[in-house]
Coordinates of C-alpha atoms in Angstrom, one line a residue:
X1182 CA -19.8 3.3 -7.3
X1183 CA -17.7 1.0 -5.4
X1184 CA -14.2 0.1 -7.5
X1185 CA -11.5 -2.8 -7.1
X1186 CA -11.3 -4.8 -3.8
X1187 CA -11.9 -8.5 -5.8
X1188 CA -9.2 -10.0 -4.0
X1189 CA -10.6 -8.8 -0.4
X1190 CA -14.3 -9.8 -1.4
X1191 CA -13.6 -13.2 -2.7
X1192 CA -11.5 -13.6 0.6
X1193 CA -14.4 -12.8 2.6
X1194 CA -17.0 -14.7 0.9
X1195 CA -15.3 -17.6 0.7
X1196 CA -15.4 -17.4 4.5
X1197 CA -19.0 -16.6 4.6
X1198 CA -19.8 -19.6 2.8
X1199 CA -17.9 -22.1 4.5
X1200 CA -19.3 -25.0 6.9
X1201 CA -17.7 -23.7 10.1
X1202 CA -17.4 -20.5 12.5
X1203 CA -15.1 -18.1 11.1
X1204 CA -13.5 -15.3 13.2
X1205 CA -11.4 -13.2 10.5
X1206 CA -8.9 -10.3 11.7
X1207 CA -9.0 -7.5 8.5
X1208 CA -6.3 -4.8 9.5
X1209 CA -4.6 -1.9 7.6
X1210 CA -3.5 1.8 7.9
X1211 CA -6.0 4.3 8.0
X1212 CA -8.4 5.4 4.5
X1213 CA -7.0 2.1 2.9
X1214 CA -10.7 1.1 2.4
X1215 CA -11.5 -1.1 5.2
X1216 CA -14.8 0.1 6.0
X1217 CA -16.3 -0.1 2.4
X1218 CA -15.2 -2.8 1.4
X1219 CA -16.9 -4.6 4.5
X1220 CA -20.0 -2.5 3.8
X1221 CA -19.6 -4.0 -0.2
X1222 CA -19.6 -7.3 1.2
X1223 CA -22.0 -7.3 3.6
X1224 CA -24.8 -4.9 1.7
X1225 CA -26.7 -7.9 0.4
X1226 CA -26.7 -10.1 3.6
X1227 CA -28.4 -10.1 7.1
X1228 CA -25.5 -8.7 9.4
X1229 CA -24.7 -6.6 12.3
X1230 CA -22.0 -3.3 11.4
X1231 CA -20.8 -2.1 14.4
X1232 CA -18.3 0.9 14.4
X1233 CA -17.0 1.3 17.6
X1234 CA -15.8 4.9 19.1
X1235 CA -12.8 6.3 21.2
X1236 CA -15.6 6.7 24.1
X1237 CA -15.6 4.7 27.5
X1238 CA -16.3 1.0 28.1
X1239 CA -20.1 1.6 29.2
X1240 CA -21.0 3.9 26.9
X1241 CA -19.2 1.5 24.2
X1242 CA -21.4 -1.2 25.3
X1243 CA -24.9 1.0 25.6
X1244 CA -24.4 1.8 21.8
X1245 CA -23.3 -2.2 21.0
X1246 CA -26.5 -2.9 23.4
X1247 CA -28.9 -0.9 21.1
X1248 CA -27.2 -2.1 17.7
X1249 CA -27.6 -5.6 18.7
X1250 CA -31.5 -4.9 20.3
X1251 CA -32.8 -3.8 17.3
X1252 CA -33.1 -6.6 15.8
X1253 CA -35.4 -9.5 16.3
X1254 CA -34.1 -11.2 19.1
X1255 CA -35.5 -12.8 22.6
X1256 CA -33.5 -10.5 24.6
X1257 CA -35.4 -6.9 23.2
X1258 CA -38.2 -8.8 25.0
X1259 CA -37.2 -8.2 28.5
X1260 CA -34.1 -5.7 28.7
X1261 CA -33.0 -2.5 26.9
X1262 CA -29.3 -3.4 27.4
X1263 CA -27.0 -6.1 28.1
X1264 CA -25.2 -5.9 31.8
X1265 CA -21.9 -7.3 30.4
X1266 CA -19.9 -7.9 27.1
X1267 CA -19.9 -11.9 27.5
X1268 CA -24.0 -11.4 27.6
X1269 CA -23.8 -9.2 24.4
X1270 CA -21.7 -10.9 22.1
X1271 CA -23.5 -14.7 23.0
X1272 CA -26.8 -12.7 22.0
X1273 CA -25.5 -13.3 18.3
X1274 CA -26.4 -16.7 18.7
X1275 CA -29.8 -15.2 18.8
X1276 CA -29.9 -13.6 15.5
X1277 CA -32.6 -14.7 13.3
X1278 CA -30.8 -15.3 10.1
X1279 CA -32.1 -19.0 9.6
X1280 CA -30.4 -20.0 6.3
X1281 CA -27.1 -18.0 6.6
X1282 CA -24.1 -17.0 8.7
X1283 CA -25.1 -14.5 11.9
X1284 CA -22.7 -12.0 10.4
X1285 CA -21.5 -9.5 12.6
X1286 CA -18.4 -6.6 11.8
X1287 CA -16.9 -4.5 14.5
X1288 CA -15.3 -2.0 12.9
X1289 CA -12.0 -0.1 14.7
X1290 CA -12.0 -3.2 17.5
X1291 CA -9.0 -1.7 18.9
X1292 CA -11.5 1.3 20.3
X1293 CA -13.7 -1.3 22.2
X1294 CA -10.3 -3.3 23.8
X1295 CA -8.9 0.3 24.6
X1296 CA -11.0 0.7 28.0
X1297 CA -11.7 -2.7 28.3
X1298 CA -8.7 -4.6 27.9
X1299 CA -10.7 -7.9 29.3
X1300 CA -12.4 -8.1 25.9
X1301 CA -10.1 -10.7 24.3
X1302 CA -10.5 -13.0 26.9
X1303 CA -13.8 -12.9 26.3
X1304 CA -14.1 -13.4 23.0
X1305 CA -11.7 -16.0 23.7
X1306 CA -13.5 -17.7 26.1
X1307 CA -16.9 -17.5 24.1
X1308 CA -15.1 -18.6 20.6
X1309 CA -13.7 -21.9 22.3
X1310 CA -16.9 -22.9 24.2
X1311 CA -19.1 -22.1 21.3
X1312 CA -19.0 -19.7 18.2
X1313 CA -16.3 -22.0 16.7
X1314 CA -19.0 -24.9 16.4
X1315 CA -21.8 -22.2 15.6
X1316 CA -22.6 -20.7 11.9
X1317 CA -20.8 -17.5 12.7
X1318 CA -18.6 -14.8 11.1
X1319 CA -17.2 -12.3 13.4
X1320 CA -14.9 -10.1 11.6
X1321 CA -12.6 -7.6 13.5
X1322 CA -11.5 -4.6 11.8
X1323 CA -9.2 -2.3 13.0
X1324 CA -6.6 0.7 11.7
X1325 CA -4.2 0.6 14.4
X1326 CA -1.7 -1.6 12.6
X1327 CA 0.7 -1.8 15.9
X1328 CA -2.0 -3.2 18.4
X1329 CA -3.2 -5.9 15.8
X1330 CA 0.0 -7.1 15.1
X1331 CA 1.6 -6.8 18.5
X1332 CA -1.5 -7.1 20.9
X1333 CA -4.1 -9.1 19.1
X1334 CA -2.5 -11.4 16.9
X1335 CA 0.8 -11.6 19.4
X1336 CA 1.1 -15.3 20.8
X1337 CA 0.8 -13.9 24.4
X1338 CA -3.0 -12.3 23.5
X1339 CA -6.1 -14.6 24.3
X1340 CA -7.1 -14.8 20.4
X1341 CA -3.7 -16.0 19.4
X1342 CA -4.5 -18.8 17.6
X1343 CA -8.3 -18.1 17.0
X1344 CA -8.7 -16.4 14.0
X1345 CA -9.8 -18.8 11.0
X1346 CA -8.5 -16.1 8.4
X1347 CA -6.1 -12.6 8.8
X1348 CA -6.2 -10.3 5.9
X1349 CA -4.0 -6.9 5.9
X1350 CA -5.5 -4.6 3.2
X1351 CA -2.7 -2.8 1.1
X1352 CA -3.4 0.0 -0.9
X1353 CA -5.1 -0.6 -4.2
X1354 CA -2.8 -1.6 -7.3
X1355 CA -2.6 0.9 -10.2
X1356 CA -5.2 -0.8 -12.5
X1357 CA -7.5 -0.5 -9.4
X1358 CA -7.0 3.2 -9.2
X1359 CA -7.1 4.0 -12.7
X1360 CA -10.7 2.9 -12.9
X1361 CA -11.7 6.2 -10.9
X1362 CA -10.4 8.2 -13.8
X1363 CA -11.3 6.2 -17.6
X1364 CA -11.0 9.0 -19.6
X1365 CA -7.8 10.6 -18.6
X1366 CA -4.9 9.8 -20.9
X1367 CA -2.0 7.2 -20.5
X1368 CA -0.1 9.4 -19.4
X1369 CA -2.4 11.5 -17.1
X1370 CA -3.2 8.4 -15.8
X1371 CA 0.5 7.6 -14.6
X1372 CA 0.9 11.2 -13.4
X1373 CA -2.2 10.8 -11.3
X1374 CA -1.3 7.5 -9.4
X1375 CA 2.0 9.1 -8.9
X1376 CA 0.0 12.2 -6.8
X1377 CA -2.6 9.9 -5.0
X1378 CA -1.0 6.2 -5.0
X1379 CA -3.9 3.7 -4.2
X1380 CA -5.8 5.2 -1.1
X1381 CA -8.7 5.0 -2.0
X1382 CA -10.0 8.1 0.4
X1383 CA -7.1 10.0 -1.8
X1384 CA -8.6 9.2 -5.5
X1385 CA -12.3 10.0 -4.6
X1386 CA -11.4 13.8 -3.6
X1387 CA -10.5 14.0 -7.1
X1388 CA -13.7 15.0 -9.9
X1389 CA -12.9 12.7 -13.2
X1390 CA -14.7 15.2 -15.6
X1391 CA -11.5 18.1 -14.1
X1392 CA -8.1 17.8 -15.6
X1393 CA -5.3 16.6 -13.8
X1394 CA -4.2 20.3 -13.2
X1395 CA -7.1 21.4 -12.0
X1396 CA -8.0 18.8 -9.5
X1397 CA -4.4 19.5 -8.1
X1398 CA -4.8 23.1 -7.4
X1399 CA -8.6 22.6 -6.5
X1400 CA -8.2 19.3 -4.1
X1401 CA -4.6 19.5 -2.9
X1402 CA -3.2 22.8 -3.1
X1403 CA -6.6 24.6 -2.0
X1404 CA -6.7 26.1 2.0
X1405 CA -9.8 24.0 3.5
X1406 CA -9.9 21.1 0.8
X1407 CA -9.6 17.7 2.5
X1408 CA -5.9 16.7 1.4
X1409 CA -4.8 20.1 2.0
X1410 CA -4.6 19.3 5.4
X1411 CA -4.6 15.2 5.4
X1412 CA -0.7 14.2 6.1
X1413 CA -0.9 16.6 9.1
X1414 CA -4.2 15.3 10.1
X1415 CA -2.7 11.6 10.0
X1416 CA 0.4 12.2 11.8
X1417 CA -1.1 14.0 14.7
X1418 CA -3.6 11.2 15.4
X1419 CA -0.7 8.4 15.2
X1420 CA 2.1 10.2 16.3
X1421 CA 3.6 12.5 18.6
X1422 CA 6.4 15.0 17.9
X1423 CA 5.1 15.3 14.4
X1424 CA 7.9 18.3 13.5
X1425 CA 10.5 15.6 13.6
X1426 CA 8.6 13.0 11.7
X1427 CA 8.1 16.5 9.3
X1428 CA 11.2 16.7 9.1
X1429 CA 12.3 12.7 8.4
X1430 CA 9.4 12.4 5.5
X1431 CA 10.5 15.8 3.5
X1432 CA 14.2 14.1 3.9
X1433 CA 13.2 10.5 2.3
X1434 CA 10.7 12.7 0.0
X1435 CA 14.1 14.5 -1.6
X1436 CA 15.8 10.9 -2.4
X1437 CA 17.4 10.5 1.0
X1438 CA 17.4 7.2 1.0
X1439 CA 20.2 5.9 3.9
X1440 CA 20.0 6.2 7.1
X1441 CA 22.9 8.4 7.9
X1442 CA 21.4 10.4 5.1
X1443 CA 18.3 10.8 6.6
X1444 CA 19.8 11.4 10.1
X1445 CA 21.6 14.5 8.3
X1446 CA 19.0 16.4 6.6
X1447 CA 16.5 16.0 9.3
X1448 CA 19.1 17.3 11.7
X1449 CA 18.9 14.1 13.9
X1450 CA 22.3 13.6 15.0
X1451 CA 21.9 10.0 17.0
X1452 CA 21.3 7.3 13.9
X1453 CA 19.3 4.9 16.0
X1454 CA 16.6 6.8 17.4
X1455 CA 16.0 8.1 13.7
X1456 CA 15.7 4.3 13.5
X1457 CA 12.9 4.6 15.8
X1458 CA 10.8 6.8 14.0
X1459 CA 11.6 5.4 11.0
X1460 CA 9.8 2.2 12.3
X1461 CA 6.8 3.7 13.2
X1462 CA 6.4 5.2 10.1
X1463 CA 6.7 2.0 8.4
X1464 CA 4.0 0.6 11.0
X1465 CA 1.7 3.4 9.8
X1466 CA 2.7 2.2 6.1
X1467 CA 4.0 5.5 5.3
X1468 CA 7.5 4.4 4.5
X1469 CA 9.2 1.0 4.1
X1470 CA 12.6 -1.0 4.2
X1471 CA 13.6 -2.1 0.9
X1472 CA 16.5 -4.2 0.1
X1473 CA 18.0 -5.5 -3.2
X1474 CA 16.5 -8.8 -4.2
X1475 CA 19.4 -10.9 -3.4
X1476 CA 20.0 -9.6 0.2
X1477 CA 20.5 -12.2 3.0
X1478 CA 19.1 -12.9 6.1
X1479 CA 21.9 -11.3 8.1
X1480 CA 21.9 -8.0 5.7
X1481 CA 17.9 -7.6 6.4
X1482 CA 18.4 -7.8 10.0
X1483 CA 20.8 -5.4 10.2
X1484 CA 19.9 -2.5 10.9
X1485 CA 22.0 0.1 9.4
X1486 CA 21.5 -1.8 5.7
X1487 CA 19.1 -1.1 3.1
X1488 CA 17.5 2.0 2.1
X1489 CA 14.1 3.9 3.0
X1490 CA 11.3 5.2 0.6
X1491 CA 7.8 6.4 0.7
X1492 CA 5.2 3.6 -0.1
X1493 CA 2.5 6.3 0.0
X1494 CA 2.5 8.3 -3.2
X1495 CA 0.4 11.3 -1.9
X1496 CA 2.8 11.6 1.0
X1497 CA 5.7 11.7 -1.4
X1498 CA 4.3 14.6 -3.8
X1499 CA 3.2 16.9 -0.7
X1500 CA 6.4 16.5 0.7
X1501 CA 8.1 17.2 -2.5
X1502 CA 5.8 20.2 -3.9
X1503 CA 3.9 21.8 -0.9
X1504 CA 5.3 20.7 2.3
X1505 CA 8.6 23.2 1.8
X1506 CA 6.2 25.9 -0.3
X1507 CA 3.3 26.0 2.6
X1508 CA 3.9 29.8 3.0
X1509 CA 2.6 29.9 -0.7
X1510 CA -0.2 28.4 -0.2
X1511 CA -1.7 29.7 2.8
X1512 CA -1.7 32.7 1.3
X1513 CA -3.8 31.0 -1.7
X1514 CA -1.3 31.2 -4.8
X1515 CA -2.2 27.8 -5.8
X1516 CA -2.0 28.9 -9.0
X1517 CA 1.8 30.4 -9.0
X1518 CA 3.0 27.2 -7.0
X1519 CA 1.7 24.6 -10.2
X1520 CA 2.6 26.9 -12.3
X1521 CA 6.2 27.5 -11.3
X1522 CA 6.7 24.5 -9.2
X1523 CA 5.0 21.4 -10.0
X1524 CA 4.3 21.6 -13.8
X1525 CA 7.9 22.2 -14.7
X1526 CA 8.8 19.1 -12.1
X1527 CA 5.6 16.4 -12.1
X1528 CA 6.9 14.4 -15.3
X1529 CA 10.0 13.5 -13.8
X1530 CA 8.8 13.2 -10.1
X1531 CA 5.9 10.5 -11.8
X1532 CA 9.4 8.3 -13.1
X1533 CA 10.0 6.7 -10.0
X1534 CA 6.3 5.7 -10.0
X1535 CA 6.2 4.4 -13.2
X1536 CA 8.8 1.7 -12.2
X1537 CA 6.3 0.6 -9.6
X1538 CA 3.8 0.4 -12.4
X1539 CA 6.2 -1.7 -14.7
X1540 CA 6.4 -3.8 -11.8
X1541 CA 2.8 -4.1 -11.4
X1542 CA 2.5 -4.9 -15.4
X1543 CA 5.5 -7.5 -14.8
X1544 CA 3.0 -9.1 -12.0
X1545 CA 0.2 -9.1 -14.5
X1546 CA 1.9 -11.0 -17.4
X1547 CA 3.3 -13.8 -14.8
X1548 CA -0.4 -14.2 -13.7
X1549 CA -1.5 -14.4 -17.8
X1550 CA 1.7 -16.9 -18.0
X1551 CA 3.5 -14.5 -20.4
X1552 CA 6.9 -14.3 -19.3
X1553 CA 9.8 -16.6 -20.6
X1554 CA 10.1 -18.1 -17.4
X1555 CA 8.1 -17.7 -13.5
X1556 CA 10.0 -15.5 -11.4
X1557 CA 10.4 -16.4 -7.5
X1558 CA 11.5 -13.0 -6.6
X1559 CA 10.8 -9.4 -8.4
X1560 CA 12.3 -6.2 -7.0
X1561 CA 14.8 -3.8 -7.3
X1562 CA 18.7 -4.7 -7.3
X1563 CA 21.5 -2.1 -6.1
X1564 CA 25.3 -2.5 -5.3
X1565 CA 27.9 -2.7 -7.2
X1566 CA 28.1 -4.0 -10.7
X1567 CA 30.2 -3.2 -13.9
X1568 CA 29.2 -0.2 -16.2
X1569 CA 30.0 1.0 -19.3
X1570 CA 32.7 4.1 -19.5
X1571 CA 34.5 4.9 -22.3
X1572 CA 37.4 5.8 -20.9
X1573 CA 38.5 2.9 -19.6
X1574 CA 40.6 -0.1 -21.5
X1575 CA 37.7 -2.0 -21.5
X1576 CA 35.1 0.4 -22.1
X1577 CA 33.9 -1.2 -18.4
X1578 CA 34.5 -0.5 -14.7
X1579 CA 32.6 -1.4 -11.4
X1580 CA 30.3 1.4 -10.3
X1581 CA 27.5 2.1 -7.7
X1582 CA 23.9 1.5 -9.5
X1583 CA 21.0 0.6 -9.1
X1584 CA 18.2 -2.1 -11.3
X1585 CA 14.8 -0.7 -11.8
X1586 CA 12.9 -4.5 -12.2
X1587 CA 14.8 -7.7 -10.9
X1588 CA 12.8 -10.7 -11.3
X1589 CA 14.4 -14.5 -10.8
X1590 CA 14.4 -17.8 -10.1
X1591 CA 17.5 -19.2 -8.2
X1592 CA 16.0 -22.9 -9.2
X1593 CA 16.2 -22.4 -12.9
X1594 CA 18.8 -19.9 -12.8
X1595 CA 16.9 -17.6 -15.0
X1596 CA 16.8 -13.7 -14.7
X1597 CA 14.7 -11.2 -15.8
X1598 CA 16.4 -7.3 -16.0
X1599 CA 14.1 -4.1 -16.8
X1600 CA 15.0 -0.8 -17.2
X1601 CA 12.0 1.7 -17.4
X1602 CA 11.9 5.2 -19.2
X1603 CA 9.3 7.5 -18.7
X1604 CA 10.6 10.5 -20.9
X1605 CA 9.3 12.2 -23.8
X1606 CA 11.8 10.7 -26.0
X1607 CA 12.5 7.3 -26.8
X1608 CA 14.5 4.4 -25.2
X1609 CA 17.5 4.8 -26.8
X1610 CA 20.2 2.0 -28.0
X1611 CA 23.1 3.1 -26.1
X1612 CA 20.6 2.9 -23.1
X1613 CA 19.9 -0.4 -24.1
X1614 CA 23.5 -1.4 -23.8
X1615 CA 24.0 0.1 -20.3
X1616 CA 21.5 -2.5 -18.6
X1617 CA 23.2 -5.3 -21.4
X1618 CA 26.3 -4.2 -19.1
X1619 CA 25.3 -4.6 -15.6
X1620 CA 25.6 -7.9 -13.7
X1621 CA 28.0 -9.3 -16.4
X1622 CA 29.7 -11.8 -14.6
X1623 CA 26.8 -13.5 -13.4
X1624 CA 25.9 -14.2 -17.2
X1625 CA 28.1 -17.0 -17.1
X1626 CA 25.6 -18.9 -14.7
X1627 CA 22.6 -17.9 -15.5
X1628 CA 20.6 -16.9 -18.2
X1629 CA 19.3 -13.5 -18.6
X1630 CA 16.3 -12.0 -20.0
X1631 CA 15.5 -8.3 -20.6
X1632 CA 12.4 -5.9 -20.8
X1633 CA 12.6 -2.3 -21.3
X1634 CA 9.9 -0.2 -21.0
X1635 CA 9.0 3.0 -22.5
X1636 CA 6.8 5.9 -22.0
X1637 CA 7.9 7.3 -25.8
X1638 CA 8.7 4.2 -27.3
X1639 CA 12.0 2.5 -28.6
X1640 CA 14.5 3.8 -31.5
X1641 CA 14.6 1.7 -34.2
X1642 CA 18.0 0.2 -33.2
X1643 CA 16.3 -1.0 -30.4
X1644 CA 13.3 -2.3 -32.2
X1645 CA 15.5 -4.1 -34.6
X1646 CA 17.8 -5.8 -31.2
X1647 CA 14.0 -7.2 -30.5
X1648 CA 13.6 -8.9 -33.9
X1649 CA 17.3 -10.6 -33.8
X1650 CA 17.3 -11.3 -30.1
X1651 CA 15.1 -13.9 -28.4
X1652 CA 15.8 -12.6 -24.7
X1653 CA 14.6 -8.9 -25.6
X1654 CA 11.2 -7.6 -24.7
X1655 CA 9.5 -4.2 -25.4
X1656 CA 6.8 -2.4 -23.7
X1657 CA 4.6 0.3 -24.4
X1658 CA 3.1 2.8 -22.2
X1659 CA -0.3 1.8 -24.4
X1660 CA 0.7 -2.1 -23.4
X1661 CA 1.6 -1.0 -19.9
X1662 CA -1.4 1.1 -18.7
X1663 CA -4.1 -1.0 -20.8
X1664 CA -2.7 -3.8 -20.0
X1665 CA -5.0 -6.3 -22.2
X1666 CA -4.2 -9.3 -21.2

């Protein structure tokens, strides 16, 4: 059963059903999806799926050759293979679909332009004399994230300027990923997008009729299951020196967030060339750059400012929980390491996702139009900012901290401030009154709004704040994961 990807198919079919040639560019990091969602969209219409291999440029153009020949075209008349690509690819002009687009996916393009880096030009050149004018869809599809953005879309490449639509896939949103597990509970399902994330290769190892705890130990923790050995598998194909980039994802994985942090626990002593990697791991969309919402320009492009997490949730939790107990497991105690390790931990390693969830629900209410106000900007705010401490005059002083949700709009000079709480208690008052204390002096030019959100629910303080004040709301995890809007 195919799951989520309405964004991506409505994209792509309102490109198949336009009055002109379309060349699309869909890109994103490997088991994102790519391939079946193309194969979703295409399932019901005449097309040509090509899915080229790491192989050379003849052989690459023997298999295109028969793909293409197959079908009912003049050319299977009189050859049994096209002598060039420029012959091969104008064949599609030749495809018998008389009332629709002469569809046609290549699949991991970067593969073909590999050992035949002449292929752009081609295209190029056969795009601008005809396909543009023709009732085509070519669609190139590719994983290498670095080549499509620096080779293939760069201005210097022969298809700059060509494509009529580029869509980079992201991993799927948590009400996508949800979907593969419908009877799991709230809170299960929380803990389980906090393991896999949105990859969709990642939630379909998993068996929905298993528990949570048993589809860990069975499809992560197990010698010879496919995750078991996946982040390794990744990293070798992308990357080399893959102890080092070991040792820089564990680092991030334990809340190293800085980069002189970083440079520290991974024992990599020069700054900028942990830089370096660091970059190519956010090209693989491993890790990324965050900043607090009301960074600059001239903080973003520095280089030494704002702080590094993992985007990809199963990266995060085998970094965290096997990486540093592999021994463990290779000698099959699966059972001792969930046990001792990962049950005891996996509530309070799922918190930091469940902010990424608010965020998501905070997302979902803007589009239903159910905020006080519509937000420009949402994301996360650190620095410094006042805090409440008892021991001071004022019961205040300025402190490092951090904002789970910042959402605003600099135009109406409305905030939004949530604080998220996924513990088995609930949000308490005095809690309350610690985000009521941050960002105080900025009160006095804007107006400020607050959600807090709560795995456990609210104490009745809290509940009673909401009745009396008009700029409090409150959030269940029921509201938050069912989100019936």
């Amino acid at each position: 059963m195919f799951i989520g990807r309405k964004a991506e198919l409505h994209f792509l079919e309102n490109k198949y059903h336009s009055n002109q040639g379309e060349l699309i560019v869909l890109y994103g990091r490997r088991r994102i999806g790519k391939t079946e969602t193309l194969r979703q969209f295409c399932k019901d219409k005449p097309h040509i799926f090509f899915s080229c291999q790491e192989c050379t440029d003849k052989l690459q153009l023997r298999n295109f050759s028969e793909k293409l020949l197959k079908e009912n075209i003049p050319a299977r008349q009189y050859i049994s293979q096209f002598s060039d690509w420029e012959q091969a690819f104008r064949a599609v002009l030749e495809l018998p679909y008389c009332n629709s687009k002469k569809l046609l996916i290549i699949d991991e393009f970067p593969y073909m332009c590999k050992n035949n880096t002449s292929i752009p030009s081609i295209l190029q050149n056969l795009w601008d004399e005809i396909l543009k004018d023709s009732n085509v869809m070519l669609i190139l599809c590719g994983s290498a994230m670095s080549f499509i953005e620096k080779e293939l879309l760069a201005e210097k490449n022969p298809l700059y300027g060509r494509a009529t639509g580029i869509y980079k896939m992201t991993a799927m949103h948590f009400y996508d990923a949800i979907k593969f597990f419908p009877n799991y509970s709230n809170i299960d399902k929380v803990l389980t997008y906090s393991v896999l994330g949105g990859i969709p290769h990642y939630l379909r190892q998993f068996d929905p009729e298993m528990s949570l705890a048993e589809n860990i130990q069975q499809n992560i923790l197990t010698k010879g299951c496919v995750l078991y050995s996946e982040t390794d598998f990744l990293l070798r194909q992308e990357l080399r020196e893959t102890s080092l980039y070991n040792s820089l994802i564990e680092a991030v994985a334990f809340g190293n967030t800085r980069l002189n942090d970083i440079s520290q626990k991974s024992l990599v002593e020069d700054t900028s060339k942990t830089s370096v990697y660091l970059k190519n791991l956010i090209e693989l969309g491993i890790i990324e750059r965050e900043f607090s919402i009301d960074a600059g320009i001239k903080e973003r492009a520095n280089t030494r400012r704002g702080i590094y997490k993992l985007t990809d949730n199963f990266f995060r939790f085998w970094y965290y929980f096997a990486f540093t107990n592999y021994s463990d497991l290779e000698t099959g105690d699966t059972a001792g390491l969930y046990e001792y390790v990962i049950k005891p931990q996996i509530h309070e390693f799922a918190s930091y996702t469940f902010e990424n969830i608010c965020r998501q629900y905070l997302q979902e209410l803007q589009k239903a139009n159910m905020l006080p106000f519509r937000y420009s900007q949402i994301g996360r705010w650190f620095g410094k900012t006042t805090v409440r401490d008892s021991t001071q005059k004022n019961g205040m002083r300025i402190a490092e901290t951090e904002i789970d949700i910042a959402a605003g709009s600099r135009q109406l000079k409305k905030f939004l401030i949530g604080e998220c709480k996924f513990k088995g208690r609930p949000f308490r008052y005095s809690e309350y009154l610690d985000t009521l204390a941050k960002l105080s002096p900025q009160k006095e030019h804007a107006d400020f709004y607050y959600a807090l959100f709560s795995e456990s629910g609210f104490d009745d303080k809290i509940l009673e704040a909401a009745e009396q004040e008009g700029n409090l709301y409150l959030y269940t995890l029921e509201e938050i994961v069912n989100c019936k809007l």
